[in-house]
Coordinates of C-alpha atoms in Angstrom, one line a residue:
Chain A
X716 CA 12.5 4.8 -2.0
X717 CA 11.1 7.4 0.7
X718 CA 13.1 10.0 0.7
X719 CA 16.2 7.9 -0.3
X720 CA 17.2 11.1 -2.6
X721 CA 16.2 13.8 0.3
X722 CA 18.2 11.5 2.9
X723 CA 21.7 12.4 1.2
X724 CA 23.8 15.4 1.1
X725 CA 23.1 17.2 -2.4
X726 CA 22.0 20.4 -2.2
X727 CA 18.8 21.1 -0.4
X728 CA 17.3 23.7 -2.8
X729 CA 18.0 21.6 -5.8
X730 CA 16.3 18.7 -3.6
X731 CA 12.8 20.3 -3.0
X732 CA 13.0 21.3 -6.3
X733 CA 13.3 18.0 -7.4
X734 CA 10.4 17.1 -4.8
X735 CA 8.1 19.7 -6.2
X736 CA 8.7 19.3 -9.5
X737 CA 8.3 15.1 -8.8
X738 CA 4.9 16.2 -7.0
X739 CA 3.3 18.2 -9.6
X740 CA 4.2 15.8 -12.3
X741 CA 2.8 13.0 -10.7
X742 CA -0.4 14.9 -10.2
X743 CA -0.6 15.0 -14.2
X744 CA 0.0 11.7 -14.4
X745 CA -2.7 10.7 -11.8
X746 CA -5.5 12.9 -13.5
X747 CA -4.5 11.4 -16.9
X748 CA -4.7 8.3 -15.7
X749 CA -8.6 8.8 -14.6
X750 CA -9.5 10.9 -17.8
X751 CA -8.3 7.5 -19.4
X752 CA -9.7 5.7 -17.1
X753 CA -6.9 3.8 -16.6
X754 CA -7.2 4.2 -12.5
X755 CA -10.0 4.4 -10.2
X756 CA -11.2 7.6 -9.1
X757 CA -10.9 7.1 -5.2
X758 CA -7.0 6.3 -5.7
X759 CA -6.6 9.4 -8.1
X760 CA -8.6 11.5 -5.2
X761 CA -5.8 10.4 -2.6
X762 CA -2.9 10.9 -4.8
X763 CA -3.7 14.6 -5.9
X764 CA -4.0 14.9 -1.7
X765 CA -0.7 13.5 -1.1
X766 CA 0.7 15.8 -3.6
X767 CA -0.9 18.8 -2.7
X768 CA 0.3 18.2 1.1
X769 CA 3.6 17.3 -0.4
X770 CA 4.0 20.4 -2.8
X771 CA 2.4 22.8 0.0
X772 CA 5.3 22.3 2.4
X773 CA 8.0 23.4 0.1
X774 CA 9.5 26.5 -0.7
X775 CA 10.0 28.8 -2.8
X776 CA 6.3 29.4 -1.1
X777 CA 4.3 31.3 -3.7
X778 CA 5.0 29.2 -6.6
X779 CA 3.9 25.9 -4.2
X780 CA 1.1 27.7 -3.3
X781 CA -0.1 28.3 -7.0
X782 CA 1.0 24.7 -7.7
X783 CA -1.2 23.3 -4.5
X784 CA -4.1 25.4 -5.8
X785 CA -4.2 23.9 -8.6
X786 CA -3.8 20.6 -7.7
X787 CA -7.1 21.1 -5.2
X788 CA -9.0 22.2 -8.4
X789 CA -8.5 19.3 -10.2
X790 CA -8.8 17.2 -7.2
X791 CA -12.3 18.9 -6.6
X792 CA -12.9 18.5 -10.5
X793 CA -12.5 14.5 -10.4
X794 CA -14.6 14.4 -7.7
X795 CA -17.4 15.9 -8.9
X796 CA -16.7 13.6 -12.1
X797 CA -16.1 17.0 -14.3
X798 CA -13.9 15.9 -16.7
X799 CA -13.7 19.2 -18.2
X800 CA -13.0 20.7 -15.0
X801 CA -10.0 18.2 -14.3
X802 CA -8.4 18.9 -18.0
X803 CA -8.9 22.8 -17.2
X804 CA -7.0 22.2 -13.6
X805 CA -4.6 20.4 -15.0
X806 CA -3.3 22.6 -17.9
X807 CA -3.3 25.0 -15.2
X808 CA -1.2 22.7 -13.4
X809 CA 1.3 22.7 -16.2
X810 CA 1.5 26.5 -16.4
X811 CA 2.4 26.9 -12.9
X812 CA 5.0 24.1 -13.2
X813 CA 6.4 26.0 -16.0
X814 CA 6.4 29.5 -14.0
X815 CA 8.2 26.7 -11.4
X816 CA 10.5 25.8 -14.0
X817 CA 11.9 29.4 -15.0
X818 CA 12.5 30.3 -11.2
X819 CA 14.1 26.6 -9.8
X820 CA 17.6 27.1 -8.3
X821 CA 20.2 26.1 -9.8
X822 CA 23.8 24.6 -8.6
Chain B
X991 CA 11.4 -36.0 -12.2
X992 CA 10.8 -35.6 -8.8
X993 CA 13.6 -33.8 -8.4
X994 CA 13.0 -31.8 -11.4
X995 CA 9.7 -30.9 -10.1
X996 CA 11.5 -29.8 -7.1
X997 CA 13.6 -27.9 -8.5
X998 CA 10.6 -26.1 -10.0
X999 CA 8.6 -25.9 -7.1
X1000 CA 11.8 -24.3 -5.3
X1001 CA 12.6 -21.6 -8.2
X1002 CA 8.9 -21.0 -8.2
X1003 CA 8.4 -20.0 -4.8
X1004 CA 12.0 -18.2 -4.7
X1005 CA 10.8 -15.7 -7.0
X1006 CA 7.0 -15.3 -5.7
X1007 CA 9.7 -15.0 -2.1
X1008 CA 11.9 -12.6 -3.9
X1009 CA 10.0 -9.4 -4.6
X1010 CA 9.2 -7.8 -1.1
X1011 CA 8.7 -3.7 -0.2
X1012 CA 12.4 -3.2 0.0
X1013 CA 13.2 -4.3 -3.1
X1014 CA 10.1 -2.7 -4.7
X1015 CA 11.0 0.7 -3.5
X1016 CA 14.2 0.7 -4.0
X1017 CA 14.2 -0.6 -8.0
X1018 CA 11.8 2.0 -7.9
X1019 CA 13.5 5.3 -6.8
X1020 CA 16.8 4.4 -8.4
X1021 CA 15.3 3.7 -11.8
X1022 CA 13.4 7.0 -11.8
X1023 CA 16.5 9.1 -10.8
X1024 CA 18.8 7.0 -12.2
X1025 CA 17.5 5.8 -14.9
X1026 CA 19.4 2.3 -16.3
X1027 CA 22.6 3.3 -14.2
X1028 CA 22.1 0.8 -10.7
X1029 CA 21.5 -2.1 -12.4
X1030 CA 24.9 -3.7 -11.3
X1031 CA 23.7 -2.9 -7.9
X1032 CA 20.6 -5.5 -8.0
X1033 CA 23.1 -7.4 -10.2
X1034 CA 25.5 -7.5 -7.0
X1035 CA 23.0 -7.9 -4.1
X1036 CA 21.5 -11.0 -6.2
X1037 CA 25.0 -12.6 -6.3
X1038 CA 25.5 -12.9 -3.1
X1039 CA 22.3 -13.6 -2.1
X1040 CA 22.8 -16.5 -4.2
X1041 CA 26.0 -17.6 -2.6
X1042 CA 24.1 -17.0 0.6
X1043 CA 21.3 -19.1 0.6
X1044 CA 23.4 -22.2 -1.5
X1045 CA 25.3 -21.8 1.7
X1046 CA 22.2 -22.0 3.6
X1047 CA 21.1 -25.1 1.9
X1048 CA 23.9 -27.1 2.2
X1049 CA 25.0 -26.9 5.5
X1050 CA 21.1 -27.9 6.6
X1051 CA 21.7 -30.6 4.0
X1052 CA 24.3 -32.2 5.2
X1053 CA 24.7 -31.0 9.1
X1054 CA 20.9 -31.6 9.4
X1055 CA 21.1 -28.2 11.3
X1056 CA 19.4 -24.9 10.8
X1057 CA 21.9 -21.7 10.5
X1058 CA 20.6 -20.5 14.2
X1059 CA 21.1 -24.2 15.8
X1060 CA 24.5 -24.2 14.2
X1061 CA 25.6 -21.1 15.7
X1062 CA 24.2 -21.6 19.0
X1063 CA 25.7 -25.1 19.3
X1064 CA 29.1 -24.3 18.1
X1065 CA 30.1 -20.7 19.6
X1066 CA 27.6 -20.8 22.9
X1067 CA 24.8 -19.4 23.9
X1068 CA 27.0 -16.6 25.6
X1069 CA 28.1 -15.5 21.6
X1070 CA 24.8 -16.2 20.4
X1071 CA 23.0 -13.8 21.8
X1072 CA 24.5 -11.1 20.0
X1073 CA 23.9 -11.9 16.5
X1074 CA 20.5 -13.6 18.0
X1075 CA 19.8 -9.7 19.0
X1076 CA 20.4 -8.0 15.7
X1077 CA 18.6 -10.7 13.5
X1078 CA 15.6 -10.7 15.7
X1079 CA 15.6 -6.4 15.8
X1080 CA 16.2 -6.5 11.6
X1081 CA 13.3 -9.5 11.3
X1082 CA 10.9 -7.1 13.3
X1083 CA 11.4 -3.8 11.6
X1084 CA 11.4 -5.4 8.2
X1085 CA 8.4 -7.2 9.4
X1086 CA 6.9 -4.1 10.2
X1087 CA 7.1 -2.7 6.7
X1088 CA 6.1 -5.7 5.1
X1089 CA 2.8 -5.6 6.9
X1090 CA 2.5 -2.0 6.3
X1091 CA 3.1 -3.0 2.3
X1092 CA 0.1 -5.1 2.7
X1093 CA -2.2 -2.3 4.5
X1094 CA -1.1 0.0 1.8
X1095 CA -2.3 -2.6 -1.2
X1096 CA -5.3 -2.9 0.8
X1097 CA -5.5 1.1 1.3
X1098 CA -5.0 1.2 -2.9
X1099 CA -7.3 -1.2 -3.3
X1100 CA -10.5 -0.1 -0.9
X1101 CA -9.8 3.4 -0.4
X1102 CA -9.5 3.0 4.0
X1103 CA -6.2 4.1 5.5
X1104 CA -3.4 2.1 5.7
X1105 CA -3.3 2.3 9.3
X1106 CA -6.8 0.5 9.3
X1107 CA -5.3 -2.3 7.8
X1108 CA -2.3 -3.2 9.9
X1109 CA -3.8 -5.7 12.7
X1110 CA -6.6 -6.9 10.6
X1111 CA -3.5 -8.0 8.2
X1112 CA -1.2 -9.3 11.3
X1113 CA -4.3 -11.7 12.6
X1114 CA -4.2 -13.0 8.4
X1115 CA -0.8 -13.5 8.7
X1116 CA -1.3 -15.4 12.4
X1117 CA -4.3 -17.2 11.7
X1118 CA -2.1 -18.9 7.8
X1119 CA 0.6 -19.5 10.9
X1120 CA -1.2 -21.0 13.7
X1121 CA -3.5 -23.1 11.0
X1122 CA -1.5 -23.5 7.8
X1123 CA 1.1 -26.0 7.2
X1124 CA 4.9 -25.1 6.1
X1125 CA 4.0 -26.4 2.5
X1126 CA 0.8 -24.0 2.4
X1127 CA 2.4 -21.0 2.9
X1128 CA 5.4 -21.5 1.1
X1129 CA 4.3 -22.7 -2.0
X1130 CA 1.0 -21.3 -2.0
X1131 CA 1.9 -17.6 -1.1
X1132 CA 5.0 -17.9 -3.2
X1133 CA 2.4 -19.2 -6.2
X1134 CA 0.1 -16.5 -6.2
X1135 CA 3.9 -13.9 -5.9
X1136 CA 4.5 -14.9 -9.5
X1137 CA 2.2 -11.6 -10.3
X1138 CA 4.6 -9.5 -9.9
X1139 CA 5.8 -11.2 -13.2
X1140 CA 4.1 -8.0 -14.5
X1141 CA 6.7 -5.7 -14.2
X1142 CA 8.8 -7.8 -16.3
X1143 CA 6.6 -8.4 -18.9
X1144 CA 5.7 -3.9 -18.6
X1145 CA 9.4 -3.8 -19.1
X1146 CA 9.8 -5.4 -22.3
X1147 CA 6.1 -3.9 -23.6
X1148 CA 8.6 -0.8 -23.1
X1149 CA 10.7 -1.6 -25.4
X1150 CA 13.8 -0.6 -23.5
X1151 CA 16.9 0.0 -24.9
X1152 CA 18.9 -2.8 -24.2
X1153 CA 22.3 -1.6 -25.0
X1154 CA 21.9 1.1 -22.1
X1155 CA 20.6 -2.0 -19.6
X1156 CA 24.2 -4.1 -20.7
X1157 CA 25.6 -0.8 -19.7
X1158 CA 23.7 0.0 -16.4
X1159 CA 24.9 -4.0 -15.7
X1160 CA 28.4 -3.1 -15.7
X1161 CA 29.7 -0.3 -12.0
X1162 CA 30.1 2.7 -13.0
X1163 CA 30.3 6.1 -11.4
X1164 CA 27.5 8.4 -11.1
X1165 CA 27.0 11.2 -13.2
X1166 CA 24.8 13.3 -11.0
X1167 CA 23.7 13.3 -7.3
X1168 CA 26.9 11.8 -6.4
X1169 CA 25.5 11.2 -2.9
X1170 CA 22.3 10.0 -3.2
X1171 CA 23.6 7.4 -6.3
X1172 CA 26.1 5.9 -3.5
X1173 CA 23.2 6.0 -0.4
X1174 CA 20.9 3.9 -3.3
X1175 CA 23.7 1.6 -3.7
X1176 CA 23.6 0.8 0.0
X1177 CA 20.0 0.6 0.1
X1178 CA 19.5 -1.8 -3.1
X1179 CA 22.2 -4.1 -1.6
X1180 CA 20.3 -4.1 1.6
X1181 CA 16.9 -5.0 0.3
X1182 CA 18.9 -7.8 -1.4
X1183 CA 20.7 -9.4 1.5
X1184 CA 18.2 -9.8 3.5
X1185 CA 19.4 -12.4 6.7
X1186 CA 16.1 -13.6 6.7
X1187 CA 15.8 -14.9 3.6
X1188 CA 18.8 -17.4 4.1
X1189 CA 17.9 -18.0 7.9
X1190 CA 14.8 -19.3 7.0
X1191 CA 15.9 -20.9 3.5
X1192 CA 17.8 -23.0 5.9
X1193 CA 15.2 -23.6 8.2
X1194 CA 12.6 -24.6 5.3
X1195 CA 15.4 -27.3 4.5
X1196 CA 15.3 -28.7 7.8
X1197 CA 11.5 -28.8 7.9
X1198 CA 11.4 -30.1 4.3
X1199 CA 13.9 -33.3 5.4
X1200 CA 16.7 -32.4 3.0
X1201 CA 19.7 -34.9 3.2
X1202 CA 22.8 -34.8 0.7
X1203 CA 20.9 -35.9 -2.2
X1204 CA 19.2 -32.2 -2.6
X1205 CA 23.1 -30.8 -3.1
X1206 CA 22.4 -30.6 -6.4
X1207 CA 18.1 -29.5 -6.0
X1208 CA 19.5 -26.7 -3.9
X1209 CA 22.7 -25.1 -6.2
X1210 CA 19.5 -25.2 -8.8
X1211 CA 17.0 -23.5 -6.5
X1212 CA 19.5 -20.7 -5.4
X1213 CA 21.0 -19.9 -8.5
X1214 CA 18.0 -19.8 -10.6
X1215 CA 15.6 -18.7 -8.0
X1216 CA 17.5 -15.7 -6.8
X1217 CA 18.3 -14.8 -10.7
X1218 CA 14.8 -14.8 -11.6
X1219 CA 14.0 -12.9 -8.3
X1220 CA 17.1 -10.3 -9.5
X1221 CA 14.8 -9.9 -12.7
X1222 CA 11.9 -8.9 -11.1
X1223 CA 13.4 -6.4 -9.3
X1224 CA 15.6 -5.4 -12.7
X1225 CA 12.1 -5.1 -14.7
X1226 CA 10.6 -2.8 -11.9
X1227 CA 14.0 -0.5 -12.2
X1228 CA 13.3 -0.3 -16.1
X1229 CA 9.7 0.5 -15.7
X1230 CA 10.5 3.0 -13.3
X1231 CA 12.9 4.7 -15.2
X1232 CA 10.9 4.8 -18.5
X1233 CA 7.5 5.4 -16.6
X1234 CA 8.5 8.0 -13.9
X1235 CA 11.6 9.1 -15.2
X1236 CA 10.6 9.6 -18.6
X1237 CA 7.6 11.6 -17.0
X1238 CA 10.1 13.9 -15.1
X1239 CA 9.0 12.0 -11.8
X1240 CA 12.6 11.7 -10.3
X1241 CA 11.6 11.6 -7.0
X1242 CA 9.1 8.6 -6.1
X1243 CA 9.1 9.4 -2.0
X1244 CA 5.6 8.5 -1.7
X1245 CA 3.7 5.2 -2.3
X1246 CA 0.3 6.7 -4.4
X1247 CA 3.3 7.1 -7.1
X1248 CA 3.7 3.6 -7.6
X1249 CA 0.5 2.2 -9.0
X1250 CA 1.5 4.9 -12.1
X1251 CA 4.1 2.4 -13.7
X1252 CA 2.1 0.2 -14.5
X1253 CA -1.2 2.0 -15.1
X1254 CA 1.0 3.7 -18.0
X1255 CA 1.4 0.3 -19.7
X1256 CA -1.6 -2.0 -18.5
X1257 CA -4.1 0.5 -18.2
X1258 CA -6.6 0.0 -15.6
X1259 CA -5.4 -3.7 -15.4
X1260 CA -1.8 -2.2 -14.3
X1261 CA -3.5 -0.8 -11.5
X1262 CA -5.3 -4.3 -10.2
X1263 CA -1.5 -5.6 -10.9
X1264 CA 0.0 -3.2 -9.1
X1265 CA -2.5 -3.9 -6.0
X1266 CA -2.0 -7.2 -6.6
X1267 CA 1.4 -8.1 -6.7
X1268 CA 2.3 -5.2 -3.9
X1269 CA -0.3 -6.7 -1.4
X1270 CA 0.7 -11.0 -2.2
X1271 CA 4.6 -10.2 -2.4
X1272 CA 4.5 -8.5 1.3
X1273 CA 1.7 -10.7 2.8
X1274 CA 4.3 -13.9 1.4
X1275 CA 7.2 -11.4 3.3
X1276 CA 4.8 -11.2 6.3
X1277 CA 4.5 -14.8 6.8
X1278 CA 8.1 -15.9 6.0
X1279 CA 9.3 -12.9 9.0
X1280 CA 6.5 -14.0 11.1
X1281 CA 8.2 -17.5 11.1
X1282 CA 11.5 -16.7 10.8
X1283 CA 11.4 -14.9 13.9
X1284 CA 9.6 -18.0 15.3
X1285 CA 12.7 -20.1 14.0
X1286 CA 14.8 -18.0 15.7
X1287 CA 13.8 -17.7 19.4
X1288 CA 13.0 -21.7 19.3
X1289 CA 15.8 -22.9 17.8
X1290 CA 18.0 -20.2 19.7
X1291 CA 16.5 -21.6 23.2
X1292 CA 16.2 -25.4 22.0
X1293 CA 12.6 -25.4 22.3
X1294 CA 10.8 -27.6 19.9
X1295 CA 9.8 -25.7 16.5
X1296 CA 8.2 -27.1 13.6
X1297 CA 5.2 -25.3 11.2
X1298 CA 3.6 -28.2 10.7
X1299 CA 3.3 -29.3 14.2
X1300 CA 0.6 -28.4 15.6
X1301 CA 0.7 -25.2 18.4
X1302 CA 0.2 -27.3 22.0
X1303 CA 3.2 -29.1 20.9
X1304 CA 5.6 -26.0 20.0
X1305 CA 3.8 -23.4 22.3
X1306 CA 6.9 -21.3 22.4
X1307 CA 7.2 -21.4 18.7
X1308 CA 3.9 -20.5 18.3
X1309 CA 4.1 -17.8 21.2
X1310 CA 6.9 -15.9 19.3
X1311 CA 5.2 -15.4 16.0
X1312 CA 1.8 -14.5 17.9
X1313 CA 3.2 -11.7 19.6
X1314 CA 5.9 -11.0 17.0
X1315 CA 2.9 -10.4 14.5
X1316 CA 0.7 -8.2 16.9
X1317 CA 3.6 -6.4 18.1
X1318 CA 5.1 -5.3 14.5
X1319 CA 1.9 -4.3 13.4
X1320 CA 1.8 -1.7 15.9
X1321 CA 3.8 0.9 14.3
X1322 CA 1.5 0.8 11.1
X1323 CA -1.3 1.1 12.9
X1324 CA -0.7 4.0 15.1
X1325 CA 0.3 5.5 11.4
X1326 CA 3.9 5.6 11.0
X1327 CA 4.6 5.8 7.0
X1328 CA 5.8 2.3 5.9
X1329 CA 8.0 3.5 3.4
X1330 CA 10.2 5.7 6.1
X1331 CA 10.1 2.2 8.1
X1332 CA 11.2 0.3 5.1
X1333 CA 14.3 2.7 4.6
X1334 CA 15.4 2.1 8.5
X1335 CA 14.7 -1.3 8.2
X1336 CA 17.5 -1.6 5.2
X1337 CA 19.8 0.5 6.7
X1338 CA 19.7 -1.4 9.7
X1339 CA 19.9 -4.5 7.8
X1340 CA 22.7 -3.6 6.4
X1341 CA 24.6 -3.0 9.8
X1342 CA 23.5 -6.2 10.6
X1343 CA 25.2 -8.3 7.9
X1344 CA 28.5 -9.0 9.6
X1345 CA 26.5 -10.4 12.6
X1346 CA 24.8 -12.5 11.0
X1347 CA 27.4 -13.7 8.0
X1348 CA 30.7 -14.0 9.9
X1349 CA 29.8 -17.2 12.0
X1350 CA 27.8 -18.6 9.4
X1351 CA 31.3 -18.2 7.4
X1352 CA 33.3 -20.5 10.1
X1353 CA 30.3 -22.8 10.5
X1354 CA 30.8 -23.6 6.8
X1355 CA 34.5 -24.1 7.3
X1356 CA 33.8 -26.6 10.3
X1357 CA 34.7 -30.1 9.0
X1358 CA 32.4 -31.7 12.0
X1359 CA 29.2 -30.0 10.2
X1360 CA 30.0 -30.3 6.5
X1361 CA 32.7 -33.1 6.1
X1362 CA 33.7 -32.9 2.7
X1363 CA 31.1 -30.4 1.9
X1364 CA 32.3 -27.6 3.3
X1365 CA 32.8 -23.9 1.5
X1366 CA 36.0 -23.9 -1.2
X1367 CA 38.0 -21.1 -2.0
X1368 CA 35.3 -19.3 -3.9
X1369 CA 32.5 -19.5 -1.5
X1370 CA 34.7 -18.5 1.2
X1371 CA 35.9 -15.0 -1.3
X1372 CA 32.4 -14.5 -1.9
X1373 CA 31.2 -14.9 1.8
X1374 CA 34.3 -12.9 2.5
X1375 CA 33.3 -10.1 0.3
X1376 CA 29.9 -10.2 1.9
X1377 CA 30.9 -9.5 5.4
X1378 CA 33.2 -7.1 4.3
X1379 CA 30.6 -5.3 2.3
X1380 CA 28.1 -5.5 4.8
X1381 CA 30.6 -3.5 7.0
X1382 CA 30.9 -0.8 4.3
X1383 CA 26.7 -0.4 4.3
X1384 CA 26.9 -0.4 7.9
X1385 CA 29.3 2.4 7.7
X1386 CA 28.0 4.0 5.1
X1387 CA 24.1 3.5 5.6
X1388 CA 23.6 4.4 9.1
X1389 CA 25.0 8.1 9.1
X1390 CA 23.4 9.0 5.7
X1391 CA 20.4 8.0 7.3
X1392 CA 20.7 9.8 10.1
X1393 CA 22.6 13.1 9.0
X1394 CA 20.2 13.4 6.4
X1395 CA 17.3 13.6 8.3
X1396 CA 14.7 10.9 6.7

């Protein structure tokens, strides 16, 4: 698994675009999961970290940035047990991947 | 009956064996990018792991000797020491990861880092060892492995489409990512053929007493055993691909993506799975290394080795998994992210096939071991075919790894 895609030879910009994209999504899926209470909070918590930290390192910089950002908000959101707060964060977090979307390299 | 109940007891604790952090990771990443596509590569890996540890089985059957006796006794301890060196360096890396596929469970489950967890798990793992008989641990551990059941029963709840799975069973060349669709190849096929598992499938024969009779216990055991174990992995590839890849989530390259697959089909019950079968199915890894390695040294160095004996009377046996244990948990604990461990640790595996499977090949073409019992013209192909594809992952494997910069 780790990195078994990032260890070969494809083309780097379509790889940490694969990475981000990868990141963001699975930040959706981990706040869904708590707004249906189908995971516990202190797992969601760590996940949203590890993506942030994931999606922060990649480039094209401002779009990761906005993507990060939002991920913090709805990490902050969950733990403060808002639930409006994480859906709010989390649309958010769709936006931006979308903004991602339109500017992603392509081959 | 009693060797039907055998039989059961041996498939039962070859599939709790089966599933370990390699395996898991790997099904994982290539069923998210890949959707259905690598099937034939678990498919593959799970045939000649068969063919492997039948192998295994029969030659301490009849010979009454373990794999690592064998090839100590027959090619010297001068030739020895060379595949000796790159089991024992594969059994500690994978080691490594299997304990840090325990602390990560335990990380899942309580919230405290992984690295926390490491030595607390190694002293679990020695205290089972130094106290625990051979029947304990491998039936008991092996028991409680039958959770990761789960994932096959999340991958029919799926509803896959199994037209495409008949399809992913068959090679094929990739349509995308040609690359990293040839570097998962290597790694699936690593996780598979694992030494360790026939080294100490042998080894378990010995300490079980298995004479000729259990021929026919043992071609059960392997074949159905490793099939049902090829399943498991199989039914975490299809979750993966219709969990994560359906969600976009192509690449899985860290381990809080996991727990997801299952949460999206059990709910909060997928989770406790999840934590479940991740931490038993690398604790049972743990303990099965931890001895292996054991196995190894003593029966390398003709010291006297036995799990149920107790530790004064194999003190080097019981010396080697002690500070095997402590010393593998290391890496985890000083932080050092399982998952890039558990990559290394196939990669390296890999390399270390032909070491490990060409003697075993003339040792089961040696009349004065197996009489009339030695390989035919098939096993010998598909041991054949082993080595040579164990070169190929060598080849391939190593400088993918490396060039790529994990």
């Amino acid at each position: 698994m780790v990195c078994l895609a990032s260890c070969s030879n494809d083309s780097s910009g379509q790889e940490e675009w694969r990475s981000l994209r990868s990141s963001a999504l699975t930040a959706l899926a981990a706040v869904e999961a708590w707004q249906n209470q189908q995971a516990p909070a202190e797992y969601v918590e760590r996940t949203l970290d590890a993506m942030r930290e994931s999606v922060a390192r990649k480039k094209p910089a401002p779009v990761a940035t906005d993507i990060a950002a939002a991920i913090l908000e709805a990490r902050k959101a969950i733990a403060e047990g808002d639930g409006k707060g994480a859906r709010s964060a989390s649309e958010k977090l769709s936006r931006d991947l979308s903004v991602a979307q339109q500017a992603k390299p392509t081959q | 009956m009693k060797k039907l109940l055998e039989i059961s007891l041996g498939v039962v604790t070859s599939v709790g064996g089966f599933l370990e952090i390699g395996s898991l990771a790997t099904a994982a990443q290539a069923g998210a990018l890949f959707g259905y596509q690598l099937i034939w590569a678990i498919v593959l890996g799970t045939i000649c792991i068969i063919f492997l540890v039948e192998m295994a089985g029969r030659f301490a059957a009849v010979s009454k000797h373990t794999i690592a006796d064998g090839i100590r006794e027959r090619f010297g301890f001068n030739f020895f020491i060379w595949p000796f060196l790159a089991i024992a360096g594969v059994n500690f890396l994978v080691l490594a990861a299997e304990i840090g596929g325990v602390a990560i469970a335990l990380e899942l489950a309580t919230g405290v880092g992984f690295q926390w967890w490491a030595i607390p798990v190694s002293f679990a793992a020695w205290l089972l060892l130094w106290k625990g008989t051979f029947g304990l641990i491998e039936k008991g551990v092996s028991f409680l492995g039958l959770v990761a059941l789960c994932f096959v029963v999340a991958a029919v709840v799926l509803k896959p489409d199994w037209s495409a799975i008949g399809r992913g069973a068959i090679p094929s060349l990739p349509e995308h990512d040609g690359s990293t669709y040839w570097y998962m190849v290597v790694a699936i096929l690593g996780a598979s053929i694992s030494p360790y598992l026939f080294l100490f499938y042998s080894s378990g024969a010995i300490e079980d007493q298995w004479d000729e009779s259990y021929l026919g216990v043992n071609r059960a055991i392997a074949a159905l055993g490793m099939s049902f174990g090829g399943t498991i992995s199989i039914g975490v590839l299809i979750v993966a691909a219709i969990v994560l890849g359906g969600q976009g989530i192509t690449m899985v390259d860290d381990y809080h993506q996991l727990p997801l697959m299952l949460t999206a089909v059990f709910g909060y019950w997928g989770f406790i799975l999840f934590v479940a079968a991740l931490g038993v199915a690398c604790f049972g890894a743990t303990l099965e290394l931890g001895l292996q390695q054991a196995y190894l040294f003593a029966q390398g160095f003709g010291w006297n080795w036995g799990e149920d004996l107790k530790p004064s009377q194999d003190p080097g046996f019981s010396a080697v998994y002690t500070v095997t244990l402590l010393a593998a948990a290391l890496p985890i604990a000083l932080g050092l992210d399982p998952l890039q461990l558990t990559i290394l640790s196939m990669a390296v595996t890999a390399a270390s096939l032909p070491l490990s499977v060409f003697p075993f090949l003339v040792l089961m073409n040696d009349k004065r071991y197996l009489g009339r019992h030695g390989n035919g013209t098939i096993s010998n192909f598909a041991i054949i075919a082993i080595i040579a594809l164990g070169c190929v992952l060598a080849l391939v494997a190593i400088p993918l790894q490396f060039l790529g910069g994990a």
